[in-house]
């Protein structure tokens, strides 16, 4: 009986093991198919993005998929300067913006102000320029506000700086007029006993810096940023969220744009290919840089981790299947989903001059996992039921056999007892007969 139960258990366990091997093979096939599909899809998507960048080299109007993309920044660089899509994507720009061409009338006002100390005459000249083109108007407002400050007319200077903040398309000596107006307001309010007004103006300056879109160099951005934080401190502003946002002075897309400029410079010198894709980490944040370039013009795209996951990974990932991508140095770029076991399938994604490793695996959400667990439970239940039935049958059979043996023994004892009782008087009679004879 023990041997029979052992044989039954071994047979059931072997059946379960064979089922597990079949399931593992099925998983390997599914993972291989998934990684093949994902690699093909990612390669096609990289090629599509490259074609869109190429369009920007000749077509000034961006593709709607580029201009409407979130978590992605596109740069076009040529001899005419930088073009950023979307406009407010960067907080600071690679390099310093070129100096403005100063109107001769503004130069004349400078000579009156600094050379002859004729503040009133200079102010009169500048007042006549406040309705000129935006660039000249911005220069006139800055100079006129400066004169009013020298004259002690601070409220008039504040009004002029507020007007300056409305000139969003103008700049003064390479600094956006709106930022200069906000900064100058804070300077005046810092010298007055107006902590609430200073806090409001400093918060506006910080919000403008965080919003981005101002073509300023990183050094200028950091100077204004630190000034805004100091003014917030002096005004008693306790907005912790605003301070945290301002103090995070490393802006990933802006730093990635600086990297793209270096790639452009290397391309122009012949040290870099005219097209490519590369991953990088900036303060722990993943970015992927893709570019194309030709003589005199360069287009590059910056994709953050969120943008890549939304645009690449989520679409390439099949339901119930996880996906990870590692760069050619073995650094993990993405990992979506947790493997349900150690069955993995890998492919090399070679496109645009880079070599990434794409790995696919099944997760616990895949239907085969639930079906496999259910089937194994059924097999195990059948095995246990078989063992229980054999044990029960053996028990009842043994019990019946014991009863048969006991009944046979009782019958034998009864016959022996009766035979003994009959034999005793017969023996006595035989002895008496022998004595008489």
Coordinates of C-alpha atoms in Angstrom, one line a residue, residues 427-437:
X427 CA -13.9 -41.3 27.2
X428 CA -15.4 -42.0 30.6
X429 CA -17.9 -44.6 29.2
X430 CA -15.1 -46.3 27.3
X431 CA -13.0 -46.6 30.4
X432 CA -16.0 -48.2 32.4
X433 CA -16.6 -50.7 29.6
X434 CA -13.0 -51.7 29.6
X435 CA -13.1 -52.3 33.4
X436 CA -16.3 -54.5 33.2
X437 CA -15.0 -56.6 30.4

